[in-house]
Structures are given as structure tokens and as C-alpha cells.
Short mmCIF file of N, CA and C in Angstrom, two decimals:
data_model
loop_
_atom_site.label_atom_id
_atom_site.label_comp_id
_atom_site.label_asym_id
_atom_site.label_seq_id
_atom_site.Cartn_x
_atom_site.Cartn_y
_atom_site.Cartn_z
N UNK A 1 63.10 143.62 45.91
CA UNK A 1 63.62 144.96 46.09
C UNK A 1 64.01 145.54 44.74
N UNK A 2 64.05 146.78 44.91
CA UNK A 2 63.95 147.32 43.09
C UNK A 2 65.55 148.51 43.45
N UNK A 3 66.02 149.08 42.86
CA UNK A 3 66.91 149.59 42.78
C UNK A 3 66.93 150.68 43.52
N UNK A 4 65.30 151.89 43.69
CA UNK A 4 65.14 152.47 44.26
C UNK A 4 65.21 152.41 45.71
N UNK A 5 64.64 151.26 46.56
CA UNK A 5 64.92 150.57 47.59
C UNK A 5 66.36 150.53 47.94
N UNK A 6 67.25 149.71 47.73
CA UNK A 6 68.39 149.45 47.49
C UNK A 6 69.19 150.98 48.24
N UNK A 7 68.88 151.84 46.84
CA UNK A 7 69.40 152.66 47.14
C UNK A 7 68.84 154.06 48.74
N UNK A 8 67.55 153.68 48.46
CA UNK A 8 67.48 154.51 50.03
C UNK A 8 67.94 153.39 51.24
N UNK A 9 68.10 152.34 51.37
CA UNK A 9 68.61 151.25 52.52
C UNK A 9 69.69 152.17 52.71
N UNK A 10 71.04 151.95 51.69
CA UNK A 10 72.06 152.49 51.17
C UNK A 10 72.24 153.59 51.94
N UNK A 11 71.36 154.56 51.80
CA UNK A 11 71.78 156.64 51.55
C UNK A 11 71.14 156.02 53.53
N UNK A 12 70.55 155.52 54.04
CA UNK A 12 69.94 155.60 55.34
C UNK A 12 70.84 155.00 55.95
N UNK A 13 71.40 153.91 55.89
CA UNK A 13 72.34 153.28 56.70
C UNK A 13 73.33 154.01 56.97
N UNK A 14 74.07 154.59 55.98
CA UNK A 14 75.05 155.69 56.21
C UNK A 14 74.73 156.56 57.34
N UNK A 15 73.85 156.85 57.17
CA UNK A 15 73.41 158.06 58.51
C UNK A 15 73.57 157.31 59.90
N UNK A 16 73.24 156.02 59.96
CA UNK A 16 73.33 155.20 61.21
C UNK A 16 74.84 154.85 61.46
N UNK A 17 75.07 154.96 60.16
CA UNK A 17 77.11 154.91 60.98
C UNK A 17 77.43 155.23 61.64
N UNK A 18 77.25 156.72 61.86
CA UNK A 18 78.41 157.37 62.74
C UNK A 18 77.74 157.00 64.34
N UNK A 19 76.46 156.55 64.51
CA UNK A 19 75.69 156.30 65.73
C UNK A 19 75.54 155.03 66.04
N UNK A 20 76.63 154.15 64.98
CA UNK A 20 76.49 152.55 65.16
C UNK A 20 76.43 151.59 66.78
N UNK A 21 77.26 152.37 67.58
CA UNK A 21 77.46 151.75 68.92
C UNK A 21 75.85 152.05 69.65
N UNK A 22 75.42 153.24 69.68
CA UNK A 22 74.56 153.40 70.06
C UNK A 22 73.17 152.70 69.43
N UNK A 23 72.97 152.37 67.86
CA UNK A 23 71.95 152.18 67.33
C UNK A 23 72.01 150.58 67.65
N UNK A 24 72.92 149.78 67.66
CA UNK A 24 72.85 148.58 68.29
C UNK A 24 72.61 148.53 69.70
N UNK A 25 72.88 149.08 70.76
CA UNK A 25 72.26 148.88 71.87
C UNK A 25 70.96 149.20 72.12
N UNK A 26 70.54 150.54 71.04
CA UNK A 26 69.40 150.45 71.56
C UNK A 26 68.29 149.13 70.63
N UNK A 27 68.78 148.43 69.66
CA UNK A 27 68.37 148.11 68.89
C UNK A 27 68.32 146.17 70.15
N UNK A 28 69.34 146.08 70.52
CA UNK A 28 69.35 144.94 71.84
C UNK A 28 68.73 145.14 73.04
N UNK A 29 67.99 146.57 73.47
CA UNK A 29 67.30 146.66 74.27
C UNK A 29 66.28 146.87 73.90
N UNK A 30 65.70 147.07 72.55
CA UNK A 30 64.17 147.02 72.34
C UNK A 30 63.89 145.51 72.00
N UNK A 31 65.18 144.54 71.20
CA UNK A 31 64.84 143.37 71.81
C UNK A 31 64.16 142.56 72.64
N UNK A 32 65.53 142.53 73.63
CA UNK A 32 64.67 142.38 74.87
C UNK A 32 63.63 142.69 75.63
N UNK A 33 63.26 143.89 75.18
CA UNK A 33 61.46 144.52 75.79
C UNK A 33 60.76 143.77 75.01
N UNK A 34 60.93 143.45 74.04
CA UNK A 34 59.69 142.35 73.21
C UNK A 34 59.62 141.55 73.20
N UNK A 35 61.10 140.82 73.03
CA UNK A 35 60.88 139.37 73.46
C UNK A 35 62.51 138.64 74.50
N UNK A 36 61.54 139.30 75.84
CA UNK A 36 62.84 138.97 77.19
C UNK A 36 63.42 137.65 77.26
N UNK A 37 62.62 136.66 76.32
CA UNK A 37 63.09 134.64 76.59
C UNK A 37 64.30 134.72 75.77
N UNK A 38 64.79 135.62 74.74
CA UNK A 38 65.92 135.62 73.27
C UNK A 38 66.83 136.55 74.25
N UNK A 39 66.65 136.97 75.56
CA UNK A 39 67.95 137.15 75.78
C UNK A 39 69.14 136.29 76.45
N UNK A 40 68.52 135.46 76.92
CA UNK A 40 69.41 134.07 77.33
C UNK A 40 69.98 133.37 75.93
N UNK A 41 69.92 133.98 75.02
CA UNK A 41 70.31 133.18 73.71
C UNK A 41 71.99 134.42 73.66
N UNK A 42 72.10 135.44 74.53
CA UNK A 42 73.08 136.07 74.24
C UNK A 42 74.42 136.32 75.66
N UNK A 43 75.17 136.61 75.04
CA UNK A 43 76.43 136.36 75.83
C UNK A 43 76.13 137.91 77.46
N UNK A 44 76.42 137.51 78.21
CA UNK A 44 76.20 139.12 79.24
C UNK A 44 76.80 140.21 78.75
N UNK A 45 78.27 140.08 78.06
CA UNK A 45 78.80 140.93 77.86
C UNK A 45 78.46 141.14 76.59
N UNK A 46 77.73 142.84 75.89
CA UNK A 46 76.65 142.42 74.52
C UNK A 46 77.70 143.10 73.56
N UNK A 47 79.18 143.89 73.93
CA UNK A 47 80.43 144.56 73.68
C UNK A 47 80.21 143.92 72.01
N UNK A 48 80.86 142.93 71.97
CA UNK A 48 81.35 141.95 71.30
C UNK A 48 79.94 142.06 70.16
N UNK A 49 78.65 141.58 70.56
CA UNK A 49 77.88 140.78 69.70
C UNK A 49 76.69 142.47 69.26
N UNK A 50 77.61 143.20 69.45
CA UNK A 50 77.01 144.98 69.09
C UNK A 50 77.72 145.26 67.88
N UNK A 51 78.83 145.18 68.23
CA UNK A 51 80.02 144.97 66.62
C UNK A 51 79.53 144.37 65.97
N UNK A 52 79.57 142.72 66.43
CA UNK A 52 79.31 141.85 65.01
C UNK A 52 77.91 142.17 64.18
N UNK A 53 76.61 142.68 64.89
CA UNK A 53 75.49 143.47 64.28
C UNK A 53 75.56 144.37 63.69
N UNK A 54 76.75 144.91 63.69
CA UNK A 54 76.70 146.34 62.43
C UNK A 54 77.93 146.11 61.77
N UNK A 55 78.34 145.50 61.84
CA UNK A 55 79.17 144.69 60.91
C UNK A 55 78.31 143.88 60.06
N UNK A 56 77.74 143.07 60.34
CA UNK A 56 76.61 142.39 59.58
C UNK A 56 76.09 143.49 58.29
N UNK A 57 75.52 144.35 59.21
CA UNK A 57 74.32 145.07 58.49
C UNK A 57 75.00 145.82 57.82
N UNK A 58 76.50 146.20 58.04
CA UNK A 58 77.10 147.19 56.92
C UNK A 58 77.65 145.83 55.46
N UNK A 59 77.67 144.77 56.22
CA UNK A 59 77.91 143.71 54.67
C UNK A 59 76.86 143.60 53.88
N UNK A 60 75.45 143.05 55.04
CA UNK A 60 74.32 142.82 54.15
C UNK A 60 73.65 144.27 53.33
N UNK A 61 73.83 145.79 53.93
CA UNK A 61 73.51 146.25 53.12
C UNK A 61 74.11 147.01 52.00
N UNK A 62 75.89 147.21 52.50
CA UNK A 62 76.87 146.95 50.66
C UNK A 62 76.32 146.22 50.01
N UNK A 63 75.87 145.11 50.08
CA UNK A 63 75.83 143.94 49.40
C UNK A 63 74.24 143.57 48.65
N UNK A 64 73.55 144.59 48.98
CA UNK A 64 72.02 144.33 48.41
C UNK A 64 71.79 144.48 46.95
N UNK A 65 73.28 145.65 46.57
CA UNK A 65 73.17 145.86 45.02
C UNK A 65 73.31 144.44 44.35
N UNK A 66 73.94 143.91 44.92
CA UNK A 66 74.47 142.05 44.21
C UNK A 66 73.97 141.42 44.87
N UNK A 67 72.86 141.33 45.44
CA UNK A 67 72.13 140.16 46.21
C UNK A 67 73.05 138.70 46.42
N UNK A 68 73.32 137.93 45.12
CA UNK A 68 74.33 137.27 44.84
C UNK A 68 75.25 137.04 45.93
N UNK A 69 76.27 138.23 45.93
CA UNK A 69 77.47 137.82 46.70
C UNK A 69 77.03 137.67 48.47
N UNK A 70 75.82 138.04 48.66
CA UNK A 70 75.67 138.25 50.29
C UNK A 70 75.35 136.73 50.78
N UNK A 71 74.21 136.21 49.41
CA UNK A 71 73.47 134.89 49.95
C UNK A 71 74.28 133.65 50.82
N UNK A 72 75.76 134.03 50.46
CA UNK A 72 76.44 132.53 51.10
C UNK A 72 76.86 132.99 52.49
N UNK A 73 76.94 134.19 52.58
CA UNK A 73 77.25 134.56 54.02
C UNK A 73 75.96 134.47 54.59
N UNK A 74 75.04 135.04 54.44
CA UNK A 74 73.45 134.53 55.13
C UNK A 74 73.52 133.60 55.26
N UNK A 75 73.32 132.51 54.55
CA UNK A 75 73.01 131.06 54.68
C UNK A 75 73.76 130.16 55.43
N UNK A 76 75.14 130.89 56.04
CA UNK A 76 76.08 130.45 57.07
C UNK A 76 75.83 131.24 58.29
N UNK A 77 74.62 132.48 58.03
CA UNK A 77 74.44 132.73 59.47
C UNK A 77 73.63 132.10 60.16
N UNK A 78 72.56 132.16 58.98
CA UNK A 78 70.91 131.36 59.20
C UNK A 78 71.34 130.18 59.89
N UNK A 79 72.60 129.16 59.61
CA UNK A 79 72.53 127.93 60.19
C UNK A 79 73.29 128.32 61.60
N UNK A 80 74.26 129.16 61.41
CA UNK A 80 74.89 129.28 63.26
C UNK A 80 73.47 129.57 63.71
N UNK A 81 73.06 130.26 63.40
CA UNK A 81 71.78 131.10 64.59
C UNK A 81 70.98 129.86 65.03
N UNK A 82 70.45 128.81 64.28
CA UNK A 82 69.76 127.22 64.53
C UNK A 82 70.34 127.19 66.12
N UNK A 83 71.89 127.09 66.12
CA UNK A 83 72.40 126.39 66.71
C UNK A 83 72.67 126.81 68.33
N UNK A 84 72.13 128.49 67.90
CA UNK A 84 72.10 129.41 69.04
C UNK A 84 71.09 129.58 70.01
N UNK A 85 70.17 128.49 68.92
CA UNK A 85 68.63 128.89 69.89
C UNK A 85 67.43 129.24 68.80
N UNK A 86 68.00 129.80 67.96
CA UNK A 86 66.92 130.65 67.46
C UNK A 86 66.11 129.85 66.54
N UNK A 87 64.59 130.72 66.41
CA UNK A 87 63.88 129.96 65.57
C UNK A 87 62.92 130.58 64.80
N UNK A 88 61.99 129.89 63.54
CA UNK A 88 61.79 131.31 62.48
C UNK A 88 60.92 132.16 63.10
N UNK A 89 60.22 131.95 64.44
CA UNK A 89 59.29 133.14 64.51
C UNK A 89 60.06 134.17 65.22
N UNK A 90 61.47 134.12 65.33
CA UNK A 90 62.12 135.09 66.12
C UNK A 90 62.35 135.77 65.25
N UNK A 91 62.73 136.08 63.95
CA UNK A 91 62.87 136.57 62.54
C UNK A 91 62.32 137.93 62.58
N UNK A 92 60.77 137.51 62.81
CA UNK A 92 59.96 139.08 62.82
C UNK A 92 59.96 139.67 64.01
N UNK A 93 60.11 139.46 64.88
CA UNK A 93 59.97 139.75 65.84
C UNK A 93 61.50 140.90 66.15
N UNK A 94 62.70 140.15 65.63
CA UNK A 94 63.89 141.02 64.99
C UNK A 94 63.96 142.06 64.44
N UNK A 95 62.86 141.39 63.17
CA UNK A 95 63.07 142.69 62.48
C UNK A 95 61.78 143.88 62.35
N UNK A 96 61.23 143.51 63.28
CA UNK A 96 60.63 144.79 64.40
C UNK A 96 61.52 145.46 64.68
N UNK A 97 62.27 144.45 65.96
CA UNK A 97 63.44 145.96 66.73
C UNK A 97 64.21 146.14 65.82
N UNK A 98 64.55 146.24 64.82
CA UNK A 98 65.15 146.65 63.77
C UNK A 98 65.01 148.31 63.28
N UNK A 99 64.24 147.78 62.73
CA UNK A 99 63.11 148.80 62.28
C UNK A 99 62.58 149.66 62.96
N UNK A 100 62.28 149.47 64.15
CA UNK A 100 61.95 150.23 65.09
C UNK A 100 63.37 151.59 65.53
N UNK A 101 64.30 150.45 65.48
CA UNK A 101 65.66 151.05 66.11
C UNK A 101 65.83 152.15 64.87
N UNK A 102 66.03 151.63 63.83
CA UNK A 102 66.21 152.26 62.48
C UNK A 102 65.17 153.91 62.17
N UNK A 103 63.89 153.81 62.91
CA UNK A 103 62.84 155.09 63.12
C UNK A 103 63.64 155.55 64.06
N UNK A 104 64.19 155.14 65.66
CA UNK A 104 64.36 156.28 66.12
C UNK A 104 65.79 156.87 65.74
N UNK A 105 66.35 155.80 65.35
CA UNK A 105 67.89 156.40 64.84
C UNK A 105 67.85 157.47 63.57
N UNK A 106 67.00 157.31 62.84
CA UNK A 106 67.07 158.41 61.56
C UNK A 106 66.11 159.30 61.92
N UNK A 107 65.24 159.44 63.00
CA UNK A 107 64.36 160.89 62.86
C UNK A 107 63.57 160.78 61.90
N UNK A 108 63.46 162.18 61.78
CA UNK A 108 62.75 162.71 60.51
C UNK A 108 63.46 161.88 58.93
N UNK A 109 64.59 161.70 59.08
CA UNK A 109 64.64 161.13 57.53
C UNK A 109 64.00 159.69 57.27
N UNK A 110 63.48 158.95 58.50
CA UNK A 110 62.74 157.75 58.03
C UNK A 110 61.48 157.68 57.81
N UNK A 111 61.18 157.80 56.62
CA UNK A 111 60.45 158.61 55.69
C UNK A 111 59.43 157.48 55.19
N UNK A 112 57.90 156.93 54.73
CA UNK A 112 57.21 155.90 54.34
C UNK A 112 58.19 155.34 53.73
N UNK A 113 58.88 155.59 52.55
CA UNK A 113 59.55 155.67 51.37
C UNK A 113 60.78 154.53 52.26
N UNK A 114 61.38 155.13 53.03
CA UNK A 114 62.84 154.28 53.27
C UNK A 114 62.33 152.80 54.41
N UNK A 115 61.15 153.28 55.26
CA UNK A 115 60.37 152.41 55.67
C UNK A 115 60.39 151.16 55.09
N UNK A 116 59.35 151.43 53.77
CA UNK A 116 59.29 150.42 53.23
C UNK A 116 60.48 150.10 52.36
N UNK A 117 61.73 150.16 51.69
CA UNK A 117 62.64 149.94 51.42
C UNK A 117 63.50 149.09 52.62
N UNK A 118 63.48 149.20 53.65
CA UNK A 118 64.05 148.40 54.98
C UNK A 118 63.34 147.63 55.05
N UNK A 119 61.99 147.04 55.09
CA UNK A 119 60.70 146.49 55.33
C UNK A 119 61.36 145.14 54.18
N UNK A 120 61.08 146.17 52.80
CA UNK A 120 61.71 145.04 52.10
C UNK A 120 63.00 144.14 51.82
N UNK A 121 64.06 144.98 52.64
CA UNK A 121 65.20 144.60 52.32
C UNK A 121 65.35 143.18 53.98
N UNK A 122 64.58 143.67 54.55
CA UNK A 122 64.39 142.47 55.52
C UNK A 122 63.89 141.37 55.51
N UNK A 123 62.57 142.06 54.54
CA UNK A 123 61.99 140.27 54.11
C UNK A 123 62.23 139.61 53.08
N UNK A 124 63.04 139.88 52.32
CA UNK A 124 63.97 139.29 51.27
C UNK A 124 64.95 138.60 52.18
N UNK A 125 65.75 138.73 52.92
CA UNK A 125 66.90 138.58 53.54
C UNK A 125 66.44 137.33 54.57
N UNK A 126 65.18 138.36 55.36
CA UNK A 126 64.87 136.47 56.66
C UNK A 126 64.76 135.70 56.15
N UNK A 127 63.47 135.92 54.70
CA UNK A 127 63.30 134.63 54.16
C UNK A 127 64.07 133.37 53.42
N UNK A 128 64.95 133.93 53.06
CA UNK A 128 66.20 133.46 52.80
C UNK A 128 66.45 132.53 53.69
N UNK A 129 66.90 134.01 54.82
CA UNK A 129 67.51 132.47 55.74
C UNK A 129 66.56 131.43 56.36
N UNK A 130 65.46 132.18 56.71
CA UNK A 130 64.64 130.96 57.04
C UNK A 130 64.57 129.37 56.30
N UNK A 131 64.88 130.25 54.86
CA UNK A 131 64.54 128.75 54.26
C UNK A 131 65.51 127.95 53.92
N UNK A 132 67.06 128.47 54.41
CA UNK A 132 68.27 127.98 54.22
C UNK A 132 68.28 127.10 55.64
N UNK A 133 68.06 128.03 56.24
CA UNK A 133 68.14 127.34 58.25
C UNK A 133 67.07 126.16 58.19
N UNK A 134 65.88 126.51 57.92
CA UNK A 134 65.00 125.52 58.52
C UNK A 134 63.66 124.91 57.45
N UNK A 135 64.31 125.24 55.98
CA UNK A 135 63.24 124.83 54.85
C UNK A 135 62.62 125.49 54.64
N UNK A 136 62.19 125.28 53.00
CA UNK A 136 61.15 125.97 52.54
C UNK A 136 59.64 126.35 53.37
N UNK A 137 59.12 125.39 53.68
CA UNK A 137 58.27 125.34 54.26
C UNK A 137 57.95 126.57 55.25
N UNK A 138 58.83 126.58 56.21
CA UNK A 138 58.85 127.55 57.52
C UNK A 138 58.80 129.18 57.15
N UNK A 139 59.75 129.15 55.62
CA UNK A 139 59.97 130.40 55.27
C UNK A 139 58.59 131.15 54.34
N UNK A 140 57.92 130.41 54.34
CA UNK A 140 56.19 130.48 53.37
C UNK A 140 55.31 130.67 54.52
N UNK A 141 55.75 130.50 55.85
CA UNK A 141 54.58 130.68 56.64
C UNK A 141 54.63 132.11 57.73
#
């Protein structure tokens, strides 16, 4: 990721703030339309685990300017998530509804440009954890 990136993640996420409750649910129900087996990996009540997702995403993306300070909190998520069920091909499949959620939440401002700036700021980030959670190996394939 290059600075330019960084900074449209940055200027775009902001816009998803004020719609955070909403951009996580819809972001857990396009989930589940893609891949319905990862919802037994979550609690019924999704209250709770809607917060901790944009909570996340407002640390991991403060935190992209210093890559640095985020990696030890990833690498302690990457291993809870092991333990939750999850596994690396669920990664993309994530950060589909991500991304997806992220187009319909910004409209018109999600632009090729911030696209690929999210695109990248995701696959910097899974791969990481992939390869913290479950080895190098898994995270190369």
C-alpha cells in the first residue's frame, strides 16, 4: 500500500462512520448469502459482534499509516479466529462482503481509485494473518 491508498481507505471509512451499525449488518448479511456454513461460527445475537467489526476496522484502518503498530493486534486476531472455526479460504470470501458492503455504503464515492486502495489494504492485512494463524505456506496460496 502506498500512501495514496492509505489515505483514500482513511477519507472513505470516515464516510462509513456515521452508517457504522448499519454497514455492519449489511456487511453480516451479505456474508451469510455467500457463504451460509460461517454463520454457525457466530453468536445469534450479532448486537455485540457488529461493534466489535467496526471497532476493528476503525483500529485497523487508523492504523495503516504505521502498519507496525496494528500487526500485533492482527496476529492475536488471526489466532482467536483459528479457534472460532475459521479458515484461510474464508479470508476472501470476507473480504468480498467487505468490499461489497463498502460499494454499497459509499455510493458514488467508491470510486476504481478507493476500490483498489481497500482491495489493497485487505490483502496486505489477510495475508498477514493468514500467515500468522496458519503459516506461510497457506498465506502464498
Amino acid at each position: 500500500m502506498n500512501s495514496t491508498q492509505v489515505k483514500l481507505v482513511q477519507e472513505s471509512f470516515a464516510k462509513v462512520v456515521p452508517i457504522s451499525e448499519a454497514a455492519a449488518a449489511i456487511f453480516y448479511d451479505r456474508l451469510f448469502e455467500v457463504a451460509p456454513a460461517v454463520k454457525a461460527m457466530f453468536p445469534d445475537d450479532m448486537s455485540g459482534q457488529r461493534k466489535k467489526l467496526m471497532m476493528m476496522l476503525a483500529a485497523v484502518v487508523n492504523g495503516l499509516g504505521n502498519l507496525e503498530s496494528i500487526l500485533p493486534a492482527a496476529s492475536a486476531l488471526a489466532k482467536r479466529h483459528v479457534d472460532y472455526g475459521a479458515r484461510p479460504e474464508h479470508y476472501p470470501v470476507v473480504g468480498g462482503a467487505l468490499l461489497w458492503t463498502l460499494e454499497k455504503g459509499l455510493g458514488e464515492a467508491w470510486t476504481p481509485d478507493v476500490a483498489e486502495a481497500w482491495t489493497a489494504a485487505y490483502g496486505t492485512l489477510s495475508g498477514y494473518m493468514i500467515s500468522e494463524a496458519y503459516g506461510r505456506a497457506q498465506a502464498a496460496e
